[in-house]
Structures are given as C-alpha cells and as structure tokens.
CSV table of C-alpha atoms and ligand atoms in Angstrom, one decimal:
chain,number,residue,atom,x,y,z
A,91,MET,CA,-0.1,-0.1,0.2
A,92,THR,CA,1.4,3.8,-0.7
A,93,SER,CA,2.2,5.3,2.3
A,94,SER,CA,1.7,9.6,2.6
A,95,ILE,CA,3.8,12.0,3.9
A,96,LEU,CA,3.7,15.6,4.2
A,97,VAL,CA,6.6,17.9,3.8
A,98,LEU,CA,6.6,21.5,5.6
A,99,GLY,CA,8.7,23.8,4.1
A,100,ALA,CA,9.6,23.7,-0.3
A,101,GLY,CA,13.3,25.2,0.3
A,102,MET,CA,15.9,23.7,-0.8
A,103,VAL,CA,15.9,20.5,1.9
A,104,GLY,CA,12.5,20.1,1.7
A,105,THR,CA,11.8,20.0,-1.7
A,106,CYS,CA,15.0,17.6,-2.2
A,107,THR,CA,12.8,15.4,0.6
A,108,ALA,CA,9.9,15.3,-1.2
A,109,LEU,CA,12.2,14.1,-4.3
A,110,HIS,CA,13.8,11.3,-2.5
A,111,LEU,CA,10.8,10.3,-0.7
A,112,GLN,CA,8.4,10.1,-4.1
A,113,GLN,CA,11.7,8.3,-5.4
A,114,ARG,CA,10.8,5.7,-2.9
A,115,GLY,CA,6.7,5.4,-3.6
A,116,PHE,CA,5.6,7.5,-1.3
A,117,GLU,CA,2.7,10.0,-2.1
A,118,VAL,CA,4.0,12.9,-1.3
A,119,THR,CA,2.5,16.8,-0.3
A,120,LEU,CA,4.3,19.5,-0.4
A,121,VAL,CA,3.0,22.4,1.5
A,122,ASP,CA,4.7,25.7,2.1
A,123,ARG,CA,3.1,29.2,2.4
A,124,ARG,CA,5.2,30.9,-0.2
A,125,ALA,CA,6.0,29.1,-4.0
A,126,PRO,CA,9.5,26.8,-3.9
A,127,GLY,CA,12.7,28.0,-3.4
A,128,GLN,CA,12.0,31.5,-2.3
A,129,GLU,CA,13.5,32.1,1.2
A,130,THR,CA,16.5,31.0,2.6
A,131,SER,CA,17.0,28.9,-0.3
A,132,PHE,CA,16.7,31.6,-3.2
A,133,GLY,CA,19.0,34.3,-1.6
A,134,ASN,CA,22.0,32.5,-0.8
A,135,ALA,CA,25.7,33.1,-2.3
A,136,GLY,CA,24.5,29.4,-4.9
A,137,LEU,CA,27.7,27.8,-3.7
A,138,ILE,CA,27.2,23.9,-3.8
A,139,GLN,CA,30.1,23.8,-0.9
A,140,ARG,CA,32.1,20.7,-1.8
A,141,GLU,CA,35.3,22.4,-0.2
A,142,ALA,CA,33.1,23.2,3.5
A,143,VAL,CA,34.1,20.2,4.9
A,144,GLU,CA,34.5,21.9,8.2
A,145,PRO,CA,31.2,22.9,9.6
A,146,TYR,CA,31.7,26.9,10.6
A,147,ALA,CA,33.5,27.1,14.0
A,148,PHE,CA,32.6,29.8,16.4
A,149,PRO,CA,35.8,32.5,16.1
A,150,ARG,CA,38.2,31.6,18.4
A,151,ASP,CA,40.2,34.3,17.4
A,152,PRO,CA,40.0,37.1,20.5
A,153,GLY,CA,41.3,39.9,17.7
A,154,PHE,CA,38.4,38.6,15.8
A,155,VAL,CA,36.1,38.9,19.1
A,156,LEU,CA,37.0,41.5,20.2
A,157,ASN,CA,36.6,43.3,16.6
A,158,ALA,CA,33.1,42.1,16.5
A,159,ALA,CA,32.0,43.0,19.7
A,160,LEU,CA,33.2,46.7,19.1
A,161,GLY,CA,31.0,46.6,15.7
A,162,ARG,CA,34.2,46.6,13.7
A,163,GLY,CA,34.6,45.4,10.2
A,164,ALA,CA,32.2,43.7,8.2
A,165,GLU,CA,32.0,39.9,8.9
A,166,VAL,CA,30.0,40.3,12.2
A,167,HIS,CA,26.9,42.2,13.3
A,168,TRP,CA,24.8,41.9,15.9
A,169,HIS,CA,21.3,43.1,17.7
A,170,ALA,CA,21.6,42.8,22.1
A,171,ARG,CA,18.5,41.5,21.7
A,172,GLY,CA,19.5,39.1,19.3
A,173,LEU,CA,22.2,38.5,21.2
A,174,TRP,CA,20.4,37.5,24.6
A,175,HIS,CA,17.9,35.5,23.2
A,176,MET,CA,19.9,33.4,21.6
A,177,ALA,CA,22.6,33.4,24.7
A,178,GLY,CA,22.1,29.7,25.8
A,179,SER,CA,22.7,28.2,22.3
A,180,LEU,CA,26.1,30.7,21.8
A,181,LEU,CA,27.1,29.6,24.4
A,182,ARG,CA,27.1,25.8,23.4
A,183,TYR,CA,27.9,26.5,20.1
A,184,TRP,CA,31.4,28.0,21.7
A,185,ARG,CA,31.8,24.9,23.5
A,186,HIS,CA,31.7,22.9,20.2
A,187,SER,CA,33.6,25.1,18.5
A,188,HIS,CA,36.9,23.9,21.2
A,189,PRO,CA,39.2,22.4,18.3
A,190,GLN,CA,38.8,18.8,19.9
A,191,ARG,CA,35.3,18.7,19.2
A,192,HIS,CA,35.2,20.5,16.0
A,193,ALA,CA,37.6,18.1,14.7
A,194,GLN,CA,34.6,15.8,15.9
A,195,ALA,CA,32.1,17.6,13.8
A,196,THR,CA,34.3,18.0,11.4
A,197,GLN,CA,34.2,13.6,11.0
A,198,ALA,CA,30.4,13.7,10.6
A,199,PHE,CA,29.9,17.2,8.2
A,200,SER,CA,32.2,16.4,6.1
A,201,GLN,CA,30.3,12.7,5.3
A,202,LEU,CA,27.5,15.0,4.4
A,203,ILE,CA,29.7,17.5,2.4
A,204,ALA,CA,31.2,14.4,0.1
A,205,HIS,CA,28.3,13.7,-1.9
A,206,ALA,CA,27.1,16.9,-2.1
A,207,THR,CA,27.8,17.6,-5.9
A,208,HIS,CA,27.0,13.8,-7.1
A,209,GLU,CA,23.4,14.3,-5.4
A,210,HIS,CA,23.1,17.4,-6.8
A,211,ASP,CA,24.3,16.6,-10.2
A,212,LEU,CA,21.7,13.5,-10.3
A,213,LEU,CA,18.6,15.9,-9.7
A,214,MET,CA,20.1,18.2,-12.1
A,215,VAL,CA,20.0,16.0,-14.8
A,216,ALA,CA,16.8,14.9,-14.0
A,217,ALA,CA,15.5,18.3,-13.6
A,218,GLY,CA,17.2,19.5,-17.2
A,219,ALA,CA,18.8,22.1,-14.8
A,220,GLN,CA,22.3,22.0,-15.7
A,221,ASP,CA,22.8,25.0,-17.4
A,222,LEU,CA,22.1,27.0,-13.8
A,223,VAL,CA,25.7,26.3,-12.5
A,224,ALA,CA,28.9,26.6,-13.8
A,225,ARG,CA,31.4,23.5,-12.5
A,226,GLU,CA,34.4,25.9,-12.4
A,227,GLY,CA,35.1,26.2,-8.4
A,228,PHE,CA,34.9,28.8,-5.7
A,229,ARG,CA,37.8,31.1,-4.9
A,230,PHE,CA,39.4,32.4,-1.8
A,231,VAL,CA,40.9,35.7,-1.9
A,232,PHE,CA,43.6,37.3,0.4
A,233,ARG,CA,44.8,40.6,0.9
A,234,THR,CA,48.0,40.0,2.9
A,235,PRO,CA,50.9,37.4,2.6
A,236,GLN,CA,50.4,36.0,6.2
A,237,ALA,CA,47.1,35.2,5.8
A,238,PHE,CA,47.3,33.8,2.1
A,239,ASP,CA,50.4,31.4,3.6
A,240,GLU,CA,48.0,30.1,6.7
A,241,ALA,CA,45.2,29.4,4.0
A,242,ALA,CA,47.6,27.9,1.5
A,243,GLN,CA,49.1,25.3,4.8
A,244,ARG,CA,45.6,24.6,5.9
A,245,ALA,CA,44.1,23.6,2.4
A,246,ALA,CA,47.1,21.0,2.2
A,247,VAL,CA,46.2,19.3,5.3
A,248,LEU,CA,42.1,19.6,3.7
A,249,HIS,CA,43.2,18.0,0.9
A,250,GLU,CA,45.1,15.5,2.6
A,251,ARG,CA,42.5,14.5,5.0
A,252,PHE,CA,39.4,15.1,2.9
A,253,GLY,CA,40.4,14.9,-0.8
A,254,VAL,CA,39.3,18.3,-1.5
A,255,ARG,CA,41.5,19.9,-4.8
A,256,TYR,CA,42.7,23.2,-4.8
A,257,GLN,CA,45.8,25.3,-6.3
A,258,ALA,CA,47.2,28.1,-4.2
A,259,GLN,CA,47.4,30.9,-6.5
A,260,ASN,CA,50.0,33.9,-6.3
A,261,THR,CA,50.0,37.5,-7.1
A,262,ALA,CA,50.6,37.1,-10.6
A,263,GLN,CA,48.5,33.5,-11.3
A,264,LEU,CA,45.6,35.6,-9.5
A,265,ALA,CA,45.8,38.5,-11.7
A,266,GLN,CA,46.0,36.2,-14.5
A,267,ALA,CA,42.7,33.8,-13.3
A,268,GLU,CA,40.8,37.5,-12.4
A,269,PRO,CA,41.8,39.9,-14.3
A,270,ALA,CA,39.1,42.2,-13.5
A,271,LEU,CA,40.2,42.6,-10.0
A,272,ARG,CA,42.5,45.6,-8.8
A,273,PRO,CA,46.2,43.8,-9.1
A,274,SER,CA,47.2,44.4,-5.4
A,275,LEU,CA,45.9,40.8,-3.8
A,276,ALA,CA,48.3,38.3,-2.1
A,277,GLY,CA,46.8,35.2,-3.5
A,278,ALA,CA,44.5,32.8,-3.5
A,279,VAL,CA,43.2,29.5,-3.0
A,280,HIS,CA,40.7,28.5,-5.9
A,281,TRP,CA,38.8,25.2,-4.9
A,282,LEU,CA,38.6,23.1,-7.9
A,283,ASP,CA,35.6,20.6,-6.6
A,284,PRO,CA,32.9,23.5,-6.0
A,285,TRP,CA,29.9,24.4,-7.8
A,286,ALA,CA,28.2,28.1,-8.7
A,287,VAL,CA,24.3,27.9,-9.2
A,288,HIS,CA,23.6,31.2,-11.5
A,289,ASN,CA,20.3,30.9,-9.9
A,290,PRO,CA,19.6,29.3,-6.3
A,291,GLY,CA,15.5,29.7,-6.3
A,292,ALA,CA,15.0,28.7,-9.5
A,293,LEU,CA,17.1,25.5,-9.4
A,294,VAL,CA,15.1,25.0,-6.3
A,295,GLN,CA,12.3,25.4,-8.5
A,296,ARG,CA,13.3,23.2,-11.2
A,297,TYR,CA,13.6,20.7,-8.1
A,298,ALA,CA,10.1,21.3,-7.1
A,299,ASP,CA,8.9,21.0,-11.2
A,300,LEU,CA,10.4,17.6,-11.1
A,301,PHE,CA,9.0,16.5,-8.3
A,302,VAL,CA,5.4,18.0,-10.3
A,303,ALA,CA,6.0,16.1,-13.4
A,304,ARG,CA,6.7,12.8,-11.4
A,305,GLY,CA,2.9,13.7,-9.8
A,306,GLY,CA,4.0,14.7,-6.7
A,307,ARG,CA,1.7,17.9,-5.3
A,308,VAL,CA,2.7,21.6,-4.3
A,309,LEU,CA,-0.2,22.9,-2.0
A,310,THR,CA,-0.1,26.4,-0.7
A,311,GLY,CA,-0.3,26.1,3.3
A,312,ASP,CA,0.5,26.7,7.2
A,313,ALA,CA,2.8,24.4,8.9
A,314,GLY,CA,1.7,26.3,12.1
A,315,SER,CA,-1.9,24.6,11.4
A,316,LEU,CA,0.0,20.6,11.7
A,317,GLN,CA,-2.4,18.9,13.4
A,318,ALA,CA,-1.3,14.8,14.8
A,319,ARG,CA,-4.4,12.9,15.0
A,320,SER,CA,-4.7,9.5,16.1
A,321,ALA,CA,-2.6,7.7,13.3
A,322,SER,CA,-1.8,10.5,11.6
A,323,TRP,CA,-1.1,14.0,10.7
A,324,SER,CA,-2.9,17.2,9.3
A,325,VAL,CA,-2.4,20.7,7.8
A,326,GLN,CA,-4.5,23.0,6.6
A,327,THR,CA,-3.9,24.4,2.5
A,328,THR,CA,-5.2,26.6,0.7
A,329,GLU,CA,-7.6,23.1,-0.9
A,330,GLY,CA,-8.8,22.5,2.5
A,331,PRO,CA,-7.4,20.4,5.5
A,332,VAL,CA,-4.9,17.6,3.9
A,333,ASP,CA,-4.3,14.3,5.8
A,334,ALA,CA,-1.5,12.0,5.5
A,335,GLU,CA,0.2,9.2,7.6
A,336,GLN,CA,3.7,10.5,8.5
A,337,ALA,CA,4.9,14.5,8.5
A,338,VAL,CA,8.7,16.3,7.6
A,339,LEU,CA,9.0,19.6,9.1
A,340,ALA,CA,11.5,21.2,7.0
A,341,LEU,CA,11.5,24.7,7.5
A,342,GLY,CA,14.7,26.2,8.0
A,343,PRO,CA,14.9,28.8,9.6
A,344,TRP,CA,11.6,29.1,11.6
A,345,ALA,CA,11.6,25.3,12.5
A,346,ASP,CA,12.4,26.6,16.1
A,347,GLY,CA,8.9,28.2,16.3
A,348,ALA,CA,7.5,25.4,15.3
A,349,ILE,CA,9.1,22.4,17.5
A,350,ARG,CA,8.9,24.7,20.1
A,351,GLN,CA,5.0,24.6,19.8
A,352,LEU,CA,5.5,20.9,20.1
A,353,GLY,CA,6.9,20.8,23.3
A,354,TYR,CA,10.7,21.0,22.0
A,355,ARG,CA,13.5,23.2,22.7
A,356,PHE,CA,16.8,21.9,21.1
A,357,PRO,CA,19.7,24.7,21.1
A,358,LEU,CA,19.3,26.0,17.2
A,359,PHE,CA,19.8,30.0,16.3
A,360,ILE,CA,20.1,32.1,13.7
A,361,LYS,CA,22.6,33.9,11.7
A,362,ARG,CA,20.7,36.4,9.4
A,363,GLY,CA,22.5,37.5,5.7
A,364,TYR,CA,22.0,40.0,3.2
A,365,HIS,CA,22.4,40.5,-0.8
A,366,GLN,CA,22.5,43.1,-3.0
A,367,HIS,CA,23.2,43.0,-6.5
A,368,TYR,CA,25.1,45.4,-8.7
A,369,ARG,CA,25.4,46.0,-12.3
A,370,SER,CA,29.1,45.2,-12.5
A,371,PRO,CA,31.1,46.2,-15.9
A,372,ALA,CA,33.6,43.9,-14.4
A,373,GLN,CA,33.1,40.2,-14.7
A,374,VAL,CA,34.9,37.6,-12.2
A,375,ALA,CA,35.1,34.3,-13.8
A,376,GLN,CA,34.4,32.6,-10.2
A,377,PRO,CA,32.8,33.3,-7.4
A,378,LEU,CA,35.1,34.5,-4.6
A,379,LEU,CA,35.0,35.7,-1.1
A,380,ASP,CA,37.5,38.3,0.3
A,381,ALA,CA,38.6,36.0,3.1
A,382,GLU,CA,40.0,38.4,5.5
A,383,ARG,CA,36.8,40.3,5.1
A,384,GLY,CA,34.4,38.2,5.2
A,385,TYR,CA,31.9,39.0,2.2
A,386,VAL,CA,31.2,37.0,-0.9
A,387,LEU,CA,30.8,38.0,-4.5
A,388,ALA,CA,29.5,35.4,-7.1
A,389,PRO,CA,27.7,36.7,-10.5
A,390,MET,CA,24.2,35.8,-11.2
A,391,GLN,CA,21.8,35.4,-13.8
A,392,GLN,CA,20.1,39.3,-11.6
A,393,GLY,CA,23.9,40.7,-11.8
A,394,LEU,CA,27.0,40.2,-9.4
A,395,ARG,CA,25.5,39.4,-6.1
A,396,LEU,CA,27.4,40.6,-2.7
A,397,THR,CA,26.4,38.4,0.2
A,398,THR,CA,26.7,39.1,4.0
A,399,GLY,CA,28.4,37.4,6.7
A,400,ALA,CA,26.7,36.8,9.7
A,401,GLU,CA,24.1,39.3,11.8
A,402,PHE,CA,23.2,38.2,15.4
A,403,ALA,CA,19.2,39.3,15.7
A,404,PRO,CA,16.3,38.4,16.0
A,405,MET,CA,14.2,36.8,12.9
A,406,ASP,CA,11.3,39.4,13.3
A,407,ALA,CA,13.3,42.2,13.9
A,408,PRO,CA,13.4,45.0,11.0
A,409,PRO,CA,16.3,44.4,8.5
A,410,THR,CA,20.1,47.0,9.4
A,411,PRO,CA,22.0,45.9,6.3
A,412,VAL,CA,24.7,47.8,7.5
A,413,GLN,CA,27.1,44.9,6.9
A,414,LEU,CA,26.6,45.4,3.3
A,415,ALA,CA,27.5,49.2,3.6
A,416,LYS,CA,30.3,48.3,4.5
A,417,ALA,CA,31.3,45.0,2.5
A,418,GLU,CA,30.0,47.5,-0.6
A,419,ALA,CA,33.0,49.8,0.2
A,420,LEU,CA,35.6,47.0,0.5
A,421,ALA,CA,34.4,45.1,-2.7
A,422,ARG,CA,34.9,48.1,-4.4
A,423,GLU,CA,38.4,47.9,-3.4
A,424,LEU,CA,38.9,44.7,-5.2
A,425,LEU,CA,36.5,45.4,-8.7
A,426,ASP,CA,34.6,47.9,-10.4
A,427,LEU,CA,31.5,46.8,-8.7
A,428,GLY,CA,29.2,49.3,-11.2
A,429,PRO,CA,25.7,50.6,-9.2
A,430,PRO,CA,23.6,48.4,-7.2
A,431,LEU,CA,20.2,47.0,-9.1
A,432,PRO,CA,17.5,49.4,-7.3
A,433,GLN,CA,15.8,46.9,-5.3
A,434,PRO,CA,15.7,46.9,-1.5
A,435,PRO,CA,18.2,44.6,0.0
A,436,TRP,CA,17.5,41.0,0.6
A,437,MET,CA,17.9,39.2,4.0
A,438,GLY,CA,17.8,35.7,5.1
A,439,ALA,CA,18.7,33.6,7.8
A,440,ARG,CA,20.8,30.6,7.8
A,441,PRO,CA,19.7,27.9,10.3
A,442,CYS,CA,22.0,27.1,13.0
A,443,THR,CA,22.7,24.0,15.6
A,444,ALA,CA,25.0,24.5,18.6
A,445,ASP,CA,26.9,21.5,18.0
A,446,MET,CA,26.9,22.7,14.1
A,447,LEU,CA,25.4,19.5,12.7
A,448,PRO,CA,21.5,19.4,11.1
A,449,VAL,CA,19.0,17.5,12.6
A,450,MET,CA,18.1,14.8,10.7
A,451,GLY,CA,15.9,11.6,12.2
A,452,PRO,CA,12.8,10.8,13.3
A,453,ALA,CA,10.9,13.3,16.2
A,454,PRO,CA,11.7,11.5,19.9
A,455,HIS,CA,8.1,12.0,20.9
A,456,HIS,CA,6.1,11.9,18.0
A,457,GLN,CA,5.3,9.1,16.2
A,458,GLY,CA,5.4,9.7,12.3
A,459,LEU,CA,7.0,12.9,12.7
A,460,TRP,CA,10.2,13.9,11.1
A,461,PHE,CA,13.0,16.3,11.2
A,462,ASN,CA,15.1,18.1,8.4
A,463,PHE,CA,16.5,21.5,9.6
A,464,GLY,CA,19.5,23.1,10.9
A,465,HIS,CA,22.0,23.1,8.0
A,466,ALA,CA,23.2,26.1,8.5
A,467,HIS,CA,26.0,27.8,5.9
A,468,GLN,CA,25.0,24.9,4.0
A,469,GLY,CA,21.7,24.3,3.4
A,470,PHE,CA,22.1,24.7,-0.3
A,471,THR,CA,24.7,22.6,-0.7
A,472,LEU,CA,23.2,19.6,1.7
A,473,GLY,CA,19.4,20.0,0.6
A,474,PRO,CA,19.7,16.6,-1.9
A,475,VAL,CA,22.1,14.5,0.6
A,476,ALA,CA,19.8,15.7,3.7
A,477,GLY,CA,16.9,14.7,1.4
A,478,ARG,CA,18.0,11.2,0.1
A,479,LEU,CA,19.3,9.9,4.1
A,480,LEU,CA,16.1,11.2,5.8
A,481,ALA,CA,13.6,9.6,2.9
A,482,GLU,CA,16.3,6.6,3.6
A,483,MET,CA,15.5,6.9,7.7
A,484,ILE,CA,11.8,6.9,6.7
A,485,GLN,CA,11.7,4.1,4.1
A,486,GLY,CA,13.5,1.9,6.9
A,487,GLN,CA,16.2,0.7,5.1
A,488,THR,CA,19.7,0.8,5.5
A,489,THR,CA,21.3,4.4,5.1
A,490,TRP,CA,24.3,4.9,3.0
A,491,ILE,CA,25.7,7.1,5.8
A,492,ASP,CA,25.5,6.8,8.8
A,493,PRO,CA,22.4,9.2,10.7
A,494,ARG,CA,23.6,8.9,14.1
A,495,PRO,CA,25.2,11.8,14.5
A,496,TYR,CA,22.2,14.3,13.3
A,497,LEU,CA,19.5,12.4,15.2
A,498,PRO,CA,17.6,15.0,17.0
A,499,ALA,CA,17.5,12.9,19.8
A,500,ARG,CA,21.1,13.7,20.7
A,501,PHE,CA,19.0,17.2,22.5
A,502,GLY,CA,16.5,15.3,24.1
B,589,FAD,C1,23.6,35.6,2.9
B,589,FAD,C2,23.5,34.0,3.0
B,589,FAD,C3,24.1,33.0,2.0
B,589,FAD,C4,24.3,31.8,2.0
B,589,FAD,N1,24.9,31.4,0.8
B,589,FAD,C5,25.2,29.6,0.7
B,589,FAD,C6,26.0,29.2,-0.3
B,589,FAD,O1,26.5,29.9,-1.3
B,589,FAD,N2,25.7,27.9,0.0
B,589,FAD,C7,25.0,26.8,0.4
B,589,FAD,O2,25.0,25.6,0.7
B,589,FAD,N3,24.3,28.0,1.4
B,589,FAD,C8,24.1,28.9,1.9
B,589,FAD,N4,23.6,29.8,2.5
B,589,FAD,C9,22.5,29.0,3.6
B,589,FAD,C10,21.4,28.0,2.9
B,589,FAD,O3,21.1,29.4,2.0
B,589,FAD,C11,20.3,27.6,3.7
B,589,FAD,O4,21.3,26.4,4.8
B,589,FAD,C12,19.6,27.1,3.2
B,589,FAD,O5,19.1,27.5,2.2
B,589,FAD,C13,18.5,26.5,4.1
B,589,FAD,O6,17.8,25.6,3.0
B,589,FAD,P1,15.7,25.3,4.1
B,589,FAD,O7,15.5,24.4,3.2
B,589,FAD,O8,16.5,24.7,5.5
B,589,FAD,O9,15.7,26.7,4.8
B,589,FAD,P2,14.5,27.6,3.3
B,589,FAD,O10,15.4,27.7,2.0
B,589,FAD,O11,14.3,28.8,3.9
B,589,FAD,O12,13.2,26.8,3.4
B,589,FAD,C14,11.8,27.0,4.6
B,589,FAD,C15,10.8,27.1,3.8
B,589,FAD,O13,9.8,26.3,5.0
B,589,FAD,C16,8.7,27.6,4.5
B,589,FAD,N5,8.1,28.2,5.7
B,589,FAD,C17,8.3,28.3,6.7
B,589,FAD,N6,7.1,28.8,7.6
B,589,FAD,C18,6.6,28.5,7.2
B,589,FAD,C19,5.1,28.0,7.5
B,589,FAD,N7,4.3,28.3,8.6
B,589,FAD,N8,4.6,27.4,6.9
B,589,FAD,C20,4.6,27.2,5.6
B,589,FAD,N9,5.7,27.1,4.9
B,589,FAD,C21,6.7,27.2,5.8
B,589,FAD,C22,9.6,29.6,4.0
B,589,FAD,O14,8.5,29.6,3.0
B,589,FAD,C23,10.6,28.6,3.5
B,589,FAD,O15,10.4,28.3,1.7
B,589,FAD,C24,23.9,31.0,3.2
B,589,FAD,C25,22.3,32.0,3.7
B,589,FAD,C26,22.8,33.0,3.9
B,589,FAD,C27,21.8,33.8,4.6
C-alpha cells in the first residue's frame, strides 16, 4: 500500500526530501506558504560547497571576537536583543567550537559534504537544470601574505585528509585568472570542486517542477496548522485540510518556532545575512570570498551578487543592512562593482545548531513526525544529501551514511 507523507517547507531541503520520498514510492504533498525556493534557498550565494568539509565554528581568535564585539569590520553584526535571545545556544556553540569537539563535528559533517555535488548532479540531470550551474570552483582571495600562507597550508591539510582539490595562486597567477580584480592581492586558494549556481531560487523551482512532473502535489498552506490525529497528521492548505500518515518539518530558520509549539527546546539559532546585486562592468570568472573581510561576490543571472556574513538578530527584527554597506565599500577596493540594482537588499537567515550538525531523523516524542533542518551555512549544498538520508530513514532501509550524529534525539 502507498504510504502518504506531508513535507512542510519547500526550500532546498524540503523540496529534495519530497523528491527522494517520491522516488521511494511515497505519496508526497509538499506544503509551503510561498512558492518553492523563495526564502533562504533563494538569496544565498548559490555555492555547492564541496570544499566546506569543516562546519563553520565560532571564531576563537581574540582579535576577531573583540572587533566583532566593538562592531568593527563587516563580518559580524549583532543586536543586543538577538544576543540575549540566543545566549544559551551561542554559549553551547562556543563550547562545541573547541578544536577537539570541532574535529569530531568535522568528521560527521564531511561525510555529508563528500556527496553534495554528486547528489545535486543526479537531480540536475533529471530536472534539466544543468544550465544553471558552473563547475569551475570557488576562490578565497587574500589581501595579506600571512593570511594567504596560512590558508594555503590549511588547504594542503584538508586536501590530505578529505581529498578536496585546490590550487594555491600567487599574485601573478591570481591576476591572470581574475583580470578584473585590482592587482594588489597577495594570492588565492582556488577550490576546484565546488559548483556555482547562477540562480539558486530557480534551481529549487526546477527541482519542484520535477517533483510535480513525477506526480507530486505542491500546495499553499501554513505549517503552524499542523495537527496530530490518532494515526495521522493534518495541515490546512488553500485546498482544504490535507491528511497523511507521516509528516516532515523542513522549515529552515522557522523550524525553532514550529518545534517549540510541539514541546521541543533544541539549541537552535540563526545567523541573518543580506544580499544586493550590482550591475558590475567587471566580470569575475568564479565566485570569490574576500577571506579577510568576510563577504562573497557571486555572478548571478540577476547581476553580481554580494552576500554578507553573520548578523545575530531576532528573526522578526527589522533589517539592519549595515554589513552590506561596509562590504560594498570593501568590494569596491577589489573591483569595479558598478551601481547597485534598484532593489531593496534581500535578507535571510542561516538555520544553525549549537553543535554545527543538522537535525535529521525522527522526532523523539511524536510518532510519524520527522525533522530535516539546521543545515546552517551549507543548506543549499546539502539539500539533496539531506533529502536522501531522511527518505532512507523514513523508508526504514539501511542508510548510505551513518545517521547517528544528526539524530534529533541527541538534544532530548
Ligand atoms: C547570505 C547567505 C548566503 C548563503 N550562501 C550559501 C551558499 O553559498 N551555499 C550554501 O550551501 N548555503 C548557503 N547559505 C545557507 C543556505 O541558504 C541555507 O542553509 C538553506 O537555504 C536552508 O534551506 P532550507 O530548505 O532548510 O530553508 P529555506 O530555504 O528557508 O526553506 C524553508 C521553507 O519553509 C517555509 N516556511 C516557513 N514557515 C512556514 C510556515 N509556517 N508554513 C509554511 N511554510 C513555511 C518557507 O516559506 C521556506 O520556503 C547562505 C545563507 C545566507 C543567509
């Protein structure tokens, strides 16, 4: 008999979960209050980060922390109310970022990242979405020789341990690879394995179109209306209530609010981020991270997209795009950015966990309920891997990656 399931949230993670469940014979309804891929999965830097084998740790360099605390630099911005709200989770994040514990998290995280490009490729081919992706890597550029040398040494270690491929480029090699950049940079680490998507929201929409073409249903509805019945789950949609035997919560940065209503208190927090597009006359060959300043420039169909670092603020606080203004000034030091497109800055939020690992698996205290969220800085990268892993768990088959580090039960 076909088993029915609701997937709540049609970002990259929920859409890929829906596709993988459908592939395994489930009757799947994907529900979102907006069209697929219109939130966090829309506004990110579009990178499928095969190089990101280490999850993003809480910086432990006292100079960095002092600068962030004093509001200097573009990497970090904070609202006092945001820090207060997240204090407990941030403290745990700090503890988990201790080098020894970070190494353990890296062991688990790298297992997921290792499959990211391959799993995307399978879906891209099926969805006819290869036109949206460039497979030529992602460049970290450095302003000072010391930072460049340290990064090149670190890249060698990561290559040795995890097989990620890179090329260290000195000033002249970088100038040749990226002639649009002003020639004053110390060098670059060109990661060769990551892919760059030129319209992240469109990729999610293509995956959702594939899901529909294969017989799936996408409905508009509110996850807040989810109700447990005796042996099923029900949600309100614009087409009326929809019931299914099981349900998946894939609500990205909104997951915390949803699981709190169900009685769960997990150490989740968010890092908000912004983007702005520029009509740059200068073309960069690959996306780049200005590694000592903390922003990314990525060529998009809409223009050259500048994305910012972390802002610690409540989800519902009005936008404060101060990092965008700082990062824009810094980017103008590197290249001719041109004028911004006449659109207000976009804002989204990275869904983070204190132990830097996503939450994927059965809800500890509810029969037939599953979680798939908390993919932080790499949710766009990990959507297909996360979708496959959760679908295999739901189907009850042996999973191709050990799911234990990601199970929700680790938080009680
Ligand atoms: C500035 C920035 C740059 C980034 N760059 C990258 C990058 O280059 N590479 C990378 O891998 N990751 C990147 N990320 C992180 C990545 O974007 C996220 O991890 C990822 O998009 C999360 O996907 P998701 O499906 O979990 O969440 P989302 O895409 O936010 O999807 C959640 C969905 O839930 C829906 N929803 C919420 N509440 C309800 C409700 N009550 N009822 C119905 N539906 C609801 C929303 O409408 C949304 O569609 C970046 C993030 C930011 C902010």
